[in-house]
Short mmCIF file of C-alpha atoms in Angstrom, two decimals:
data_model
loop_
_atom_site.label_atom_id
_atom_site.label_comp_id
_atom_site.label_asym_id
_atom_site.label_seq_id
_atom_site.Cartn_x
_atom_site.Cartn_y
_atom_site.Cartn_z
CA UNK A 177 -5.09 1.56 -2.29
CA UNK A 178 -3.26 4.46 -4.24
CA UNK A 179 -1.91 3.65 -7.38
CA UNK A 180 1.34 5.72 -9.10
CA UNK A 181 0.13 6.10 -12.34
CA UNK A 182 2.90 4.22 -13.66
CA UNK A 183 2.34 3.77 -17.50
CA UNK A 184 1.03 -0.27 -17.14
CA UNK A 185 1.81 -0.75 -20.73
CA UNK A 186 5.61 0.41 -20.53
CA UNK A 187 5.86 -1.64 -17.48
CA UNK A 188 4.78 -4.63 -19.29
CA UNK A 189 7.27 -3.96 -22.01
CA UNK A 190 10.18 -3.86 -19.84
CA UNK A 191 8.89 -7.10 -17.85
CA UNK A 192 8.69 -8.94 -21.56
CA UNK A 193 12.28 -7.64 -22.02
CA UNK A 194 13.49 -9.14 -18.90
CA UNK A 195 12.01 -12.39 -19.95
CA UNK A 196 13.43 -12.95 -22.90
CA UNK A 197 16.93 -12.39 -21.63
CA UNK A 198 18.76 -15.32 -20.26
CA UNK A 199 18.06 -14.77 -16.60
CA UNK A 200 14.82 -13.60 -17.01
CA UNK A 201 13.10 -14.42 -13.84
CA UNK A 202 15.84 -13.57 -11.78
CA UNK A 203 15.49 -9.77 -13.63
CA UNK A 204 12.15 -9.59 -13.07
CA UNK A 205 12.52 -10.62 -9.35
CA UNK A 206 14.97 -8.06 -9.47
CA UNK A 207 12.89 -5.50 -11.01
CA UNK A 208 9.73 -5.79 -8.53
CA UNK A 209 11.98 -5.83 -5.42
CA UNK A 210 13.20 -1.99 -6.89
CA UNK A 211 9.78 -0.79 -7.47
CA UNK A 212 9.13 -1.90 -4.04
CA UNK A 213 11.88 -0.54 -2.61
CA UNK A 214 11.08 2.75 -4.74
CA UNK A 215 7.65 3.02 -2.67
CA UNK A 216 9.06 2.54 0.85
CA UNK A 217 8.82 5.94 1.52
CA UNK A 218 5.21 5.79 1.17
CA UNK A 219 5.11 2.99 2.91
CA UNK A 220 6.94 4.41 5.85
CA UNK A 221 4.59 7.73 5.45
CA UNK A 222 1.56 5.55 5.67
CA UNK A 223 2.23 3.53 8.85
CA UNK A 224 3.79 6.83 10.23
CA UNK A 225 -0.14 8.31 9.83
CA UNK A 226 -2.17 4.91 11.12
CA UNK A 227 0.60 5.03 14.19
CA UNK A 228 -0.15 8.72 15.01
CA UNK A 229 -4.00 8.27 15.50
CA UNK A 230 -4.80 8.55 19.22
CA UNK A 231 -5.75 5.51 20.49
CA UNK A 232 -8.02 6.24 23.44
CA UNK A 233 -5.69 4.90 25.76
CA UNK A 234 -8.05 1.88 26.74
CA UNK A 235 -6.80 -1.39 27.13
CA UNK A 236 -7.58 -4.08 24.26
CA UNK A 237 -8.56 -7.81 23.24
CA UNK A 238 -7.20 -9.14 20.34
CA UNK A 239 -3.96 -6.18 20.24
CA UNK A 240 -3.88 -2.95 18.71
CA UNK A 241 -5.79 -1.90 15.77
CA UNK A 242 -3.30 0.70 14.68
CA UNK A 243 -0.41 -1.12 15.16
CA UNK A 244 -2.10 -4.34 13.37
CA UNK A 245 -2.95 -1.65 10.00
CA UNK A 246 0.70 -0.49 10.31
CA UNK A 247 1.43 -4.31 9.62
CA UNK A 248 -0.39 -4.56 6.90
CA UNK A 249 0.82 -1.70 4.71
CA UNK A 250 2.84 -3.20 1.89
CA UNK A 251 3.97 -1.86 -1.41
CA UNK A 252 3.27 -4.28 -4.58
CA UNK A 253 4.79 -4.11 -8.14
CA UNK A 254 2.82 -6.40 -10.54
CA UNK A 255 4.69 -7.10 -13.72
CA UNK A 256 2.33 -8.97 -15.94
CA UNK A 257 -1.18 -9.70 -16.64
CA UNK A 258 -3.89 -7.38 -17.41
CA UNK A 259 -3.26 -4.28 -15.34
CA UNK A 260 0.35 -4.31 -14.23
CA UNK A 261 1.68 -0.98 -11.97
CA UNK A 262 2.87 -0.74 -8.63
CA UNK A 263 0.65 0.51 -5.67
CA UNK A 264 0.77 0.91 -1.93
CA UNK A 265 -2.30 -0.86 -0.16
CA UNK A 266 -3.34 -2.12 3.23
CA UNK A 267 -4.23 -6.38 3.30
CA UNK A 268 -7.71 -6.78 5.10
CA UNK A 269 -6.40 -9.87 6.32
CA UNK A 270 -5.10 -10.57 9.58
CA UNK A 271 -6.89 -7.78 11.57
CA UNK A 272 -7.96 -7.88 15.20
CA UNK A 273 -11.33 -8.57 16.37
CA UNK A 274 -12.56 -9.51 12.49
CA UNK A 275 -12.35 -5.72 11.71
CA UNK A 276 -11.63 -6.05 8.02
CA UNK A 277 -12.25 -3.08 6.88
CA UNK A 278 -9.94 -1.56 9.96
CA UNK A 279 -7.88 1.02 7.18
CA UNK A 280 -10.43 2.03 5.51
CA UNK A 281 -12.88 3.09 8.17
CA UNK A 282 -10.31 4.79 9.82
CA UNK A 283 -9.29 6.50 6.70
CA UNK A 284 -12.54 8.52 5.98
CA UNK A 285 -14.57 11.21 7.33
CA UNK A 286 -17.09 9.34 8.18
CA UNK A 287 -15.81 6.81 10.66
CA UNK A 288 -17.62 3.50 11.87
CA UNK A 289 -19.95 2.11 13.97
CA UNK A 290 -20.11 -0.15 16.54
CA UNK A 291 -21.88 -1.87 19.46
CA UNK A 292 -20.31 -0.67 22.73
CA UNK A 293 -18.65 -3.53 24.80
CA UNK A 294 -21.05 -5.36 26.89
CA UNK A 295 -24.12 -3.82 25.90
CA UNK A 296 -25.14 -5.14 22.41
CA UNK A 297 -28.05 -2.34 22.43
CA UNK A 298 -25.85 0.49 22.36
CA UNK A 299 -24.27 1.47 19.92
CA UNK A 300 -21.48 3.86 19.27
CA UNK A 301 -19.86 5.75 16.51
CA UNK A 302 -15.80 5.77 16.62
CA UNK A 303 -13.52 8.00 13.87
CA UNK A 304 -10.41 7.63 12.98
CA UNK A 305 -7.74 9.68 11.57
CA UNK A 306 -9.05 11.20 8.27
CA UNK A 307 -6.78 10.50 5.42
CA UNK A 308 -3.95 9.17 7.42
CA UNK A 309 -3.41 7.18 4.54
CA UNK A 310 -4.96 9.00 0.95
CA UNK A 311 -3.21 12.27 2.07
CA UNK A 312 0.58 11.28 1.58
CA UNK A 313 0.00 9.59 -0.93
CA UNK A 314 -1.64 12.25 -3.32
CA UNK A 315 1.43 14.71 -1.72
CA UNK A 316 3.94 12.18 -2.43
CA UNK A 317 2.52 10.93 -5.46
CA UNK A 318 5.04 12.78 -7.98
CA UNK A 319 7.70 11.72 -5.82
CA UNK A 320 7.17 8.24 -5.77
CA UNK A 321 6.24 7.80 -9.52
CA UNK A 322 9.80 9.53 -10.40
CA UNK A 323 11.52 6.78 -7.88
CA UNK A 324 9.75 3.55 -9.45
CA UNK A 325 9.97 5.44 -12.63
CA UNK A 326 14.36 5.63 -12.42
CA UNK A 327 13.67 2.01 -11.17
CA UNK A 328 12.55 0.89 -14.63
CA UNK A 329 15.22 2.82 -16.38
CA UNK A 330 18.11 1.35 -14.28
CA UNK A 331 16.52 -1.89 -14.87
CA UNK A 332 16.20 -1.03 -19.01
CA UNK A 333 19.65 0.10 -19.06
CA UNK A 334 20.72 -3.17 -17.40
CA UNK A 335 19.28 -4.98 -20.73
CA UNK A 336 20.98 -2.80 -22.95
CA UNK A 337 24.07 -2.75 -21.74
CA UNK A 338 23.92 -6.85 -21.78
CA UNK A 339 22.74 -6.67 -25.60
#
């Protein structure tokens, strides 16, 4: 999970704004579906990295892993409550074979472990793609703070102009 460093409290501001206007829910829908749409090119990077991972080439139970992470990747804009920002993260749920953790094993250095099919004694270690995922993000990060930043301001200016 990367977060944009939106300021939370400015974001929260805006959201109270929206709410007090006559259609406020519909303005806040409106509000988190920019944000979102503000981070879809880090979305898009993200799935572009887990989808680029070489994959063996062996045949699989349960489909893909990398295509079941690339599912996953979502973009979320909370606008209340204690920590409100927007963020691009990968759900644990969902993935194939119970692998929860599937993104973020295959996002470090490290890698995983895991007993080799049809031998429960042996064991095998299996990377990933190092920072398929952290790596755009921190490159992109500027960019895609200015984009759900000019979401909020076309959003303010909506409220002012209705004022």
């Amino acid at each position: 999970m990367i977060t944009f460093g939106v300021d939370g409290q400015s974001l929260k501001t805006v959201a109270a704004h929206l709410a007090a206007q006559e259609n406020g829910k519909l303005l806040k829908r409106e509000l988190g579906a920019k944000i979102r749409k503000a981070l879809q090119p880090a979305v898009a990077e993200a799935r572009a990295g887990i989808l680029a991972m070489d994959s063996g080439g062996l045949p699989l139970d349960g489909g893909g892993l990398r295509a079941a992470i690339a599912r996953r990747v979502r973009a979320q804009a909370k606008l209340s409550g204690r920590f409100p920002g927007a963020k691009v993260h990968v759900s644990k749920r969902g993935m194939p074979r119970g692998f929860e953790l599937a993104a973020r094993r295959t996002n470090r250095r490290k890698g995983w472990r895991h007993p080799v099919f049809g031998n429960t004694d042996v064991w095998a270690r299996q990377l990933g793609r190092p920072g398929w995922f952290d790596d755009p993000m921190r490159r992109g990060r500027p960019r895609y703070r200015r984009a759900v930043l000019e979401a909020m301001e076309t959003v303010a200016r909506q409220i002012t102009r209705r004022v």
